[in-house]
């Protein structure tokens, strides 16, 4: 690659980087305190429906191996 | 030449300025830590899940698994050259798909349950119809110039792939052609996850960065840094407002999308193994992270504390997944077994 081509691809690369950084710089950001409270609220609202937190009753556990019952 | 150098210098100066601006904007919203905020939240205590089933059938290392949306079927991929579709309630194998290339790294179930996809060192994402009498190859998506590390269906007609060629791609399954190519990473892409609303997706790569992309227009909207090594695993928090990453630097991190920065680091000095995979419980409170130390460690996502461990594999845990109904967690390992816990 001639040095002229190398420098034009460097310029192209630099322009792409600037374009990308402009996009990332332009977003609106919210305070971490608000983000945290929203995450905590989401977990709190869904906790009682989370089987791995609440436990799965044996009768409703689809993965539990069902042992045959013998009537004595 | 001189004018080109002047332009490059001006562009570099603008880059530096923009980076400083981004850091300042992040700092400006950093008004407290997540661990500080969650101090008042009740602890989950010790999470002790039981091993319910061990699925035996693969003859070599398992590299990937993915739950079907019915929360019952699950597909696993092994370098024995097979995909196996399991009924996890009975433990039975439903379908075996022989692969052209045994070097598989990723597998995905379509939301409809009709299709599965896989790919790996062959650089190709192959899509199979598993509802046919015997599994039939529907499409071979061949355009990546590096290995296929991850694939995820949006529907029966679109699939996203992540590749060692540093790009991700959205494919049209009707034509077999690339619709959008996502370029911005400077290292192999290792993992991707679709947002709950399917308008965006996140990717993790060997450049230690996570990126958020617009599925339709291909733009990278946000970049998250902080890890010091390859990101191997990535997942969306179910609200769609945060993402979790797992890395070879032995840490997991949560980044909030709206604050545009890391909000918690999940790390323990006793844990000196890379993170290979991760999955969240249905409320998002628990993170199941698979590590190279043969275990899947459980983290409290809000408090950043280790709250449990799933031990039982005899080799690296390579993949982890929680089904949509949240009723259990599946771990897959290089020991060739899949285990179901709840």
Short mmCIF file of C-alpha atoms in Angstrom, two decimals:
data_model
loop_
_atom_site.label_atom_id
_atom_site.label_comp_id
_atom_site.label_asym_id
_atom_site.label_seq_id
_atom_site.Cartn_x
_atom_site.Cartn_y
_atom_site.Cartn_z
CA UNK A 1 0.00 0.00 0.00
CA UNK A 2 1.46 3.39 -0.94
CA UNK A 3 1.92 5.83 1.88
CA UNK A 4 -0.72 8.05 0.32
CA UNK A 5 -3.31 5.24 0.52
CA UNK A 6 -2.23 4.51 4.07
CA UNK A 7 -2.80 8.10 5.15
CA UNK A 8 -6.22 8.26 3.44
CA UNK A 9 -7.30 5.11 5.24
CA UNK A 10 -6.01 6.62 8.50
CA UNK A 11 -8.09 9.71 7.83
CA UNK A 12 -11.10 7.55 7.00
CA UNK A 13 -10.55 5.61 10.21
CA UNK A 14 -10.19 8.80 12.26
CA UNK A 15 -13.37 10.24 10.71
CA UNK A 16 -15.27 7.04 11.58
CA UNK A 17 -14.03 7.21 15.16
CA UNK A 18 -15.12 10.83 15.49
CA UNK A 19 -18.56 10.01 14.02
CA UNK A 20 -18.98 7.13 16.49
CA UNK A 21 -17.85 9.17 19.50
CA UNK A 22 -20.26 11.97 18.54
CA UNK A 23 -23.13 9.44 18.65
CA UNK A 24 -22.03 8.12 22.04
CA UNK A 25 -21.46 11.58 23.48
CA UNK A 26 -24.93 12.80 22.51
CA UNK A 27 -27.07 10.49 24.65
CA UNK A 28 -29.02 11.63 27.72
CA UNK A 29 -27.84 10.03 30.95
CA UNK A 30 -29.84 9.50 34.15
CA UNK A 31 -28.46 9.55 37.66
CA UNK A 32 -27.18 6.24 39.06
CA UNK A 33 -29.42 6.76 42.12
CA UNK A 34 -32.47 6.69 39.82
CA UNK A 35 -31.11 3.74 37.81
CA UNK A 36 -30.45 1.82 41.04
CA UNK A 37 -33.88 2.45 42.48
CA UNK A 38 -35.54 1.35 39.21
CA UNK A 39 -33.52 -1.90 39.22
CA UNK A 40 -34.33 -2.55 42.88
CA UNK A 41 -38.01 -1.86 42.25
CA UNK A 42 -38.05 -4.28 39.29
CA UNK A 43 -36.48 -7.05 41.38
CA UNK A 44 -38.85 -6.35 44.25
CA UNK A 45 -41.95 -6.44 42.05
CA UNK A 46 -40.96 -9.74 40.44
CA UNK A 47 -39.43 -11.52 43.45
CA UNK A 48 -42.54 -13.38 44.52
CA UNK A 49 -42.88 -14.87 41.02
CA UNK A 50 -39.24 -15.95 40.84
CA UNK A 51 -39.19 -19.73 41.51
CA UNK A 52 -35.44 -19.81 42.06
CA UNK A 53 -35.81 -17.22 44.86
CA UNK A 54 -39.03 -18.55 46.36
CA UNK A 55 -38.39 -22.27 45.95
CA UNK A 56 -40.37 -24.72 43.83
CA UNK A 57 -42.90 -26.92 45.66
CA UNK A 58 -42.13 -30.61 45.02
CA UNK A 59 -45.58 -31.22 43.53
CA UNK A 60 -45.01 -28.51 40.90
CA UNK A 61 -41.38 -29.25 40.11
CA UNK A 62 -41.13 -30.40 36.48
CA UNK A 63 -37.46 -31.42 36.85
CA UNK A 64 -37.86 -33.51 39.98
CA UNK A 65 -37.70 -37.22 39.24
CA UNK A 66 -41.05 -38.75 40.04
CA UNK A 67 -40.58 -41.89 42.09
CA UNK A 68 -43.23 -44.56 41.66
CA UNK A 69 -45.50 -44.96 44.70
CA UNK A 70 -46.31 -48.34 46.10
CA UNK A 71 -49.57 -48.84 47.92
CA UNK A 72 -48.81 -51.07 50.88
CA UNK B 1 0.90 15.25 3.01
CA UNK B 2 1.09 18.14 5.42
CA UNK B 3 -2.63 18.87 5.01
CA UNK B 4 -3.46 15.20 5.66
CA UNK B 5 -1.35 15.22 8.80
CA UNK B 6 -3.07 18.41 9.90
CA UNK B 7 -6.49 16.81 9.34
CA UNK B 8 -5.54 13.66 11.25
CA UNK B 9 -4.23 15.78 14.13
CA UNK B 10 -7.46 17.78 14.18
CA UNK B 11 -9.56 14.61 14.15
CA UNK B 12 -7.46 13.07 16.95
CA UNK B 13 -7.93 16.22 19.00
CA UNK B 14 -11.69 16.03 18.43
CA UNK B 15 -11.68 12.34 19.52
CA UNK B 16 -9.83 13.21 22.73
CA UNK B 17 -12.28 16.03 23.38
CA UNK B 18 -15.29 13.77 22.85
CA UNK B 19 -13.84 11.06 25.12
CA UNK B 20 -13.27 13.62 27.87
CA UNK B 21 -16.83 14.88 27.36
CA UNK B 22 -18.26 11.35 27.72
CA UNK B 23 -16.27 10.69 30.90
CA UNK B 24 -17.39 13.98 32.39
CA UNK B 25 -21.03 13.28 31.54
CA UNK B 26 -20.78 9.84 33.18
CA UNK B 27 -19.17 11.31 36.27
CA UNK B 28 -21.87 13.97 36.49
CA UNK B 29 -24.60 11.32 36.96
CA UNK B 30 -22.53 9.17 39.31
CA UNK B 31 -24.29 10.28 42.48
CA UNK B 32 -23.96 7.06 44.44
CA UNK B 33 -23.26 3.35 44.08
CA UNK B 34 -25.70 0.54 43.49
CA UNK B 35 -24.29 -1.40 46.46
CA UNK B 36 -24.86 1.66 48.63
CA UNK B 37 -28.43 2.04 47.38
CA UNK B 38 -29.20 -1.67 47.94
CA UNK B 39 -27.99 -1.62 51.53
CA UNK B 40 -31.58 -1.50 52.75
CA UNK B 41 -32.80 -4.35 50.54
CA UNK B 42 -33.41 -7.64 52.36
CA UNK B 43 -30.72 -10.24 51.81
CA UNK B 44 -31.64 -13.36 49.82
CA UNK B 45 -29.75 -15.53 52.31
CA UNK B 46 -27.90 -18.58 51.14
CA UNK B 47 -29.33 -19.89 47.84
CA UNK B 48 -29.15 -23.67 47.86
CA UNK B 49 -30.42 -25.32 44.72
CA UNK B 50 -30.55 -29.07 44.27
CA UNK B 51 -29.34 -31.07 41.31
CA UNK B 52 -32.51 -32.53 39.80
CA UNK B 53 -31.27 -34.21 36.62
CA UNK B 54 -28.04 -34.99 34.82
CA UNK B 55 -28.54 -35.28 31.05
CA UNK B 56 -26.14 -37.80 29.56
CA UNK B 57 -25.74 -38.32 25.84
CA UNK B 58 -22.97 -36.19 24.46
CA UNK B 59 -19.59 -37.85 23.94
CA UNK B 60 -17.37 -34.78 24.11
CA UNK B 61 -17.20 -31.23 25.52
CA UNK B 62 -20.46 -29.30 25.52
CA UNK B 63 -19.93 -25.77 24.26
CA UNK B 64 -23.40 -24.27 24.19
CA UNK B 65 -27.04 -24.71 25.18
CA UNK B 66 -30.24 -22.72 24.68
CA UNK B 67 -33.74 -23.12 26.10
CA UNK B 68 -36.81 -23.23 23.86
CA UNK B 69 -39.49 -20.65 24.67
CA UNK B 70 -41.76 -23.45 25.98
CA UNK B 71 -39.35 -23.82 28.93
CA UNK B 72 -39.40 -27.59 28.41
CA UNK B 73 -37.24 -28.27 25.36
CA UNK B 74 -33.60 -27.35 25.28
CA UNK B 75 -30.89 -27.76 22.64
CA UNK B 76 -27.23 -28.48 23.40
CA UNK B 77 -24.15 -28.53 21.17
CA UNK B 78 -21.05 -30.63 21.61
CA UNK B 79 -17.79 -31.06 19.79
CA UNK B 80 -18.83 -34.69 19.34
CA UNK B 81 -20.45 -33.16 16.24
CA UNK B 82 -24.06 -33.28 17.39
CA UNK B 83 -26.87 -31.02 18.49
CA UNK B 84 -29.26 -32.73 20.89
CA UNK B 85 -32.79 -31.48 21.54
CA UNK B 86 -33.94 -32.60 25.00
CA UNK B 87 -37.28 -32.84 26.79
CA UNK B 88 -35.95 -31.61 30.13
CA UNK B 89 -39.02 -32.81 32.05
CA UNK B 90 -38.47 -36.47 31.15
CA UNK B 91 -34.76 -36.28 30.36
CA UNK B 92 -35.43 -37.85 26.94
CA UNK B 93 -33.60 -36.90 23.76
CA UNK B 94 -36.11 -35.78 21.14
CA UNK B 95 -33.93 -34.97 18.14
CA UNK B 96 -30.28 -35.51 17.21
CA UNK B 97 -28.84 -33.24 14.52
CA UNK B 98 -25.55 -34.42 13.02
CA UNK B 99 -23.27 -31.49 12.18
CA UNK B 100 -21.13 -31.12 9.04
CA UNK B 101 -18.45 -29.55 11.23
CA UNK B 102 -17.87 -30.86 14.74
CA UNK B 103 -16.20 -27.62 15.89
CA UNK B 104 -19.38 -26.03 17.16
CA UNK B 105 -19.31 -23.02 19.50
CA UNK B 106 -22.90 -21.82 19.60
CA UNK B 107 -26.47 -23.07 19.36
CA UNK B 108 -29.84 -21.34 19.37
CA UNK B 109 -33.53 -22.29 19.46
CA UNK B 110 -35.96 -20.18 17.41
CA UNK B 111 -38.82 -18.69 19.46
CA UNK B 112 -41.28 -20.77 17.39
CA UNK B 113 -39.52 -24.02 18.31
CA UNK B 114 -39.39 -24.98 14.61
CA UNK B 115 -35.74 -24.16 13.96
CA UNK B 116 -32.36 -24.46 15.62
CA UNK B 117 -29.08 -22.88 14.48
CA UNK B 118 -25.46 -23.62 15.21
CA UNK B 119 -22.00 -22.60 14.11
CA UNK B 120 -18.36 -22.51 15.14
CA UNK B 121 -14.93 -22.82 13.58
CA UNK B 122 -16.48 -23.40 10.16
CA UNK B 123 -17.43 -19.65 10.17
CA UNK B 124 -20.92 -20.65 9.05
CA UNK B 125 -24.28 -20.39 10.85
CA UNK B 126 -26.36 -23.38 9.78
CA UNK B 127 -30.12 -23.32 10.38
CA UNK B 128 -32.03 -26.61 10.71
CA UNK B 129 -35.74 -27.39 10.58
CA UNK B 130 -36.23 -29.84 13.44
CA UNK B 131 -39.96 -30.32 12.85
CA UNK B 132 -39.33 -32.23 9.62
CA UNK B 133 -39.35 -36.04 9.79
CA UNK B 134 -35.59 -35.89 10.11
CA UNK B 135 -33.64 -32.66 10.73
CA UNK B 136 -33.24 -30.77 7.47
CA UNK B 137 -30.69 -28.03 6.74
CA UNK B 138 -32.68 -24.92 5.87
CA UNK B 139 -29.86 -22.41 5.28
CA UNK B 140 -26.11 -22.11 5.48
CA UNK B 141 -25.27 -18.49 6.34
CA UNK B 142 -21.76 -18.09 4.99
CA UNK B 143 -20.15 -14.65 4.96
CA UNK B 144 -18.26 -14.28 8.24
CA UNK B 145 -14.50 -14.48 7.87
CA UNK B 146 -14.00 -15.72 11.43
CA UNK B 147 -15.54 -18.28 13.77
CA UNK B 148 -19.16 -18.10 14.78
CA UNK B 149 -19.22 -17.52 18.55
CA UNK B 150 -22.92 -16.84 19.12
CA UNK B 151 -26.26 -16.83 17.30
CA UNK B 152 -29.79 -15.80 18.33
CA UNK B 153 -33.05 -15.92 16.37
CA UNK B 154 -35.36 -12.91 16.27
CA UNK B 155 -37.99 -15.05 14.49
CA UNK B 156 -38.13 -17.83 11.92
CA UNK B 157 -37.01 -15.29 9.32
CA UNK B 158 -34.19 -13.37 11.01
CA UNK B 159 -31.11 -14.35 13.01
CA UNK B 160 -28.26 -12.40 14.63
CA UNK B 161 -24.72 -13.78 14.68
CA UNK B 162 -21.50 -12.76 16.45
CA UNK B 163 -18.12 -13.69 14.99
CA UNK B 164 -14.39 -13.90 15.61
CA UNK B 165 -14.06 -11.61 12.57
CA UNK B 166 -15.07 -8.78 15.03
CA UNK B 167 -18.45 -8.18 13.43
CA UNK B 168 -22.03 -9.11 14.23
CA UNK B 169 -24.58 -9.64 11.52
CA UNK B 170 -28.37 -9.69 11.01
CA UNK B 171 -29.40 -12.24 8.39
CA UNK B 172 -32.57 -12.70 6.35
CA UNK B 173 -33.38 -16.40 6.51
CA UNK B 174 -35.64 -16.24 3.47
CA UNK B 175 -32.82 -15.12 1.18
CA UNK B 176 -29.88 -16.38 3.23
CA UNK B 177 -28.25 -12.97 2.82
CA UNK B 178 -26.82 -10.43 5.28
CA UNK B 179 -29.22 -7.57 6.01
CA UNK B 180 -27.07 -5.50 8.38
CA UNK B 181 -23.41 -5.80 9.41
CA UNK B 182 -22.45 -4.34 12.78
CA UNK B 183 -18.84 -3.16 12.78
CA UNK B 184 -17.09 -1.33 15.60
CA UNK B 185 -15.45 -3.94 17.86
CA UNK B 186 -11.68 -4.31 17.50
CA UNK B 187 -11.56 -7.81 18.94
CA UNK B 188 -13.35 -11.12 18.32
CA UNK B 189 -17.05 -10.90 19.21
CA UNK B 190 -17.78 -13.63 21.73
CA UNK B 191 -21.39 -13.24 22.77
CA UNK B 192 -24.61 -11.40 22.00
CA UNK B 193 -28.03 -10.91 23.61
CA UNK B 194 -31.24 -9.45 22.21
CA UNK B 195 -33.17 -6.80 24.20
CA UNK B 196 -36.62 -7.78 25.51
CA UNK B 197 -38.23 -5.42 22.94
CA UNK B 198 -35.94 -6.76 20.16
CA UNK B 199 -35.05 -3.27 18.91
CA UNK B 200 -31.48 -3.44 20.20
CA UNK B 201 -28.89 -6.04 21.04
CA UNK B 202 -25.65 -6.12 23.02
CA UNK B 203 -22.35 -7.75 22.13
CA UNK B 204 -19.29 -8.62 24.22
CA UNK B 205 -15.87 -9.00 22.64
CA UNK B 206 -12.19 -9.75 23.17
CA UNK B 207 -11.50 -6.01 23.09
CA UNK B 208 -12.99 -6.08 26.65
CA UNK B 209 -15.86 -3.85 25.54
CA UNK B 210 -19.63 -4.36 25.49
CA UNK B 211 -21.59 -2.50 22.82
CA UNK B 212 -25.28 -1.68 22.39
CA UNK B 213 -26.54 -1.71 18.78
CA UNK B 214 -29.70 -0.67 16.94
CA UNK B 215 -30.86 -3.89 15.22
CA UNK B 216 -32.38 -2.10 12.23
CA UNK B 217 -29.92 0.67 11.31
CA UNK B 218 -26.66 -0.97 12.40
CA UNK B 219 -25.41 1.90 14.56
CA UNK B 220 -23.47 1.33 17.73
CA UNK B 221 -25.32 3.47 20.26
CA UNK B 222 -23.24 2.94 23.40
CA UNK B 223 -19.92 1.39 24.45
CA UNK B 224 -19.22 0.05 27.94
CA UNK B 225 -15.70 -0.38 29.24
CA UNK B 226 -14.22 -1.57 32.54
CA UNK B 227 -13.31 -5.19 31.96
CA UNK B 228 -9.61 -5.91 31.55
CA UNK B 229 -9.93 -9.01 29.41
CA UNK B 230 -12.21 -10.78 26.91
CA UNK B 231 -15.95 -10.58 27.60
CA UNK B 232 -17.26 -14.14 27.08
CA UNK B 233 -20.86 -13.77 28.22
CA UNK B 234 -23.50 -11.08 28.10
CA UNK B 235 -27.18 -10.84 29.05
CA UNK B 236 -29.93 -8.25 29.34
CA UNK B 237 -31.54 -7.56 32.69
CA UNK B 238 -35.25 -8.32 32.09
CA UNK B 239 -36.37 -4.70 32.42
CA UNK B 240 -34.21 -3.91 29.41
CA UNK B 241 -32.43 -1.09 31.28
CA UNK B 242 -29.27 -2.91 32.34
CA UNK B 243 -26.85 -5.50 31.02
CA UNK B 244 -24.63 -8.06 32.74
CA UNK B 245 -21.25 -9.16 31.35
CA UNK B 246 -18.87 -11.99 32.31
CA UNK B 247 -15.17 -11.91 31.47
CA UNK B 248 -11.84 -13.75 31.45
CA UNK B 249 -10.76 -11.13 34.05
CA UNK B 250 -12.78 -13.28 36.53
CA UNK B 251 -15.41 -10.60 37.12
CA UNK B 252 -19.00 -9.99 36.10
CA UNK B 253 -20.29 -6.46 35.81
CA UNK B 254 -23.67 -4.78 35.57
CA UNK B 255 -23.88 -1.69 33.36
CA UNK B 256 -26.98 0.50 33.42
CA UNK B 257 -27.91 1.61 29.89
CA UNK B 258 -29.51 4.90 30.95
CA UNK B 259 -26.60 5.96 33.20
CA UNK B 260 -24.22 4.72 30.52
CA UNK B 261 -21.75 3.14 32.97
CA UNK B 262 -20.83 0.28 35.25
CA UNK B 263 -22.97 0.18 38.39
CA UNK B 264 -21.76 -3.03 40.10
CA UNK B 265 -18.75 -5.31 39.89
CA UNK B 266 -19.18 -8.96 40.91
CA UNK B 267 -15.78 -10.19 41.98
CA UNK B 268 -14.29 -12.27 44.76
CA UNK B 269 -10.58 -12.65 45.56
CA UNK B 270 -11.09 -16.38 46.08
CA UNK B 271 -12.48 -16.70 42.55
CA UNK B 272 -9.54 -16.85 40.19
CA UNK B 273 -11.23 -18.33 37.16
CA UNK B 274 -12.64 -16.76 34.01
CA UNK B 275 -16.39 -16.40 33.53
CA UNK B 276 -17.64 -18.44 30.58
CA UNK B 277 -21.40 -17.95 30.67
CA UNK B 278 -24.19 -16.31 32.60
CA UNK B 279 -27.97 -16.29 33.05
CA UNK B 280 -30.43 -14.42 35.27
CA UNK B 281 -33.30 -15.72 37.40
CA UNK B 282 -36.71 -14.46 36.28
CA UNK B 283 -36.78 -11.45 38.66
CA UNK B 284 -33.19 -10.58 37.81
CA UNK B 285 -32.16 -10.82 41.46
CA UNK B 286 -29.90 -13.85 40.96
CA UNK B 287 -27.06 -14.14 38.46
CA UNK B 288 -25.88 -17.65 37.60
CA UNK B 289 -22.34 -17.40 36.29
CA UNK B 290 -20.39 -20.37 34.92
CA UNK B 291 -16.66 -20.32 35.58
CA UNK B 292 -13.52 -22.17 34.46
CA UNK B 293 -13.25 -23.53 38.04
CA UNK B 294 -15.92 -26.17 37.19
CA UNK B 295 -18.61 -24.36 39.20
CA UNK B 296 -21.55 -22.08 38.55
CA UNK B 297 -21.50 -19.35 41.19
CA UNK B 298 -24.66 -17.50 42.18
CA UNK B 299 -24.54 -13.72 42.77
CA UNK B 300 -27.06 -11.34 44.34
CA UNK B 301 -27.37 -8.88 41.44
CA UNK B 302 -28.33 -5.91 43.66
CA UNK B 303 -25.92 -6.36 46.55
CA UNK B 304 -22.97 -7.74 44.61
CA UNK B 305 -22.49 -10.67 47.02
CA UNK B 306 -21.88 -14.32 46.26
CA UNK B 307 -24.90 -16.22 47.62
CA UNK B 308 -24.48 -19.78 46.44
CA UNK B 309 -22.77 -22.26 44.15
CA UNK B 310 -23.81 -25.10 41.85
CA UNK B 311 -21.10 -27.75 42.17
CA UNK B 312 -21.05 -31.08 40.43
CA UNK B 313 -19.35 -30.75 37.09
CA UNK B 314 -15.94 -32.33 36.55
CA UNK B 315 -14.74 -29.74 34.09
CA UNK B 316 -15.30 -26.13 33.02
CA UNK B 317 -18.93 -24.93 32.99
CA UNK B 318 -19.21 -23.65 29.43
CA UNK B 319 -22.86 -22.64 29.22
CA UNK B 320 -25.71 -21.66 31.51
CA UNK B 321 -29.36 -20.89 30.87
CA UNK B 322 -32.61 -20.17 32.71
CA UNK B 323 -35.87 -20.94 30.84
CA UNK B 324 -38.59 -18.31 30.37
CA UNK B 325 -40.74 -19.70 33.19
CA UNK B 326 -37.77 -19.33 35.55
CA UNK B 327 -38.34 -22.78 37.05
CA UNK B 328 -34.72 -23.92 36.97
CA UNK B 329 -31.22 -23.38 35.71
CA UNK B 330 -29.31 -25.57 33.27
CA UNK B 331 -25.51 -25.83 33.25
CA UNK B 332 -23.50 -27.47 30.47
CA UNK B 333 -19.90 -28.51 30.79
CA UNK B 334 -16.75 -29.73 29.10
CA UNK B 335 -17.39 -32.91 31.15
CA UNK B 336 -20.05 -33.70 28.46
CA UNK B 337 -23.03 -33.45 30.84
CA UNK B 338 -25.88 -31.00 31.28
CA UNK B 339 -27.32 -30.55 34.75
CA UNK B 340 -30.69 -29.12 35.78
CA UNK B 341 -31.00 -27.40 39.15
CA UNK B 342 -33.76 -25.75 41.18
#
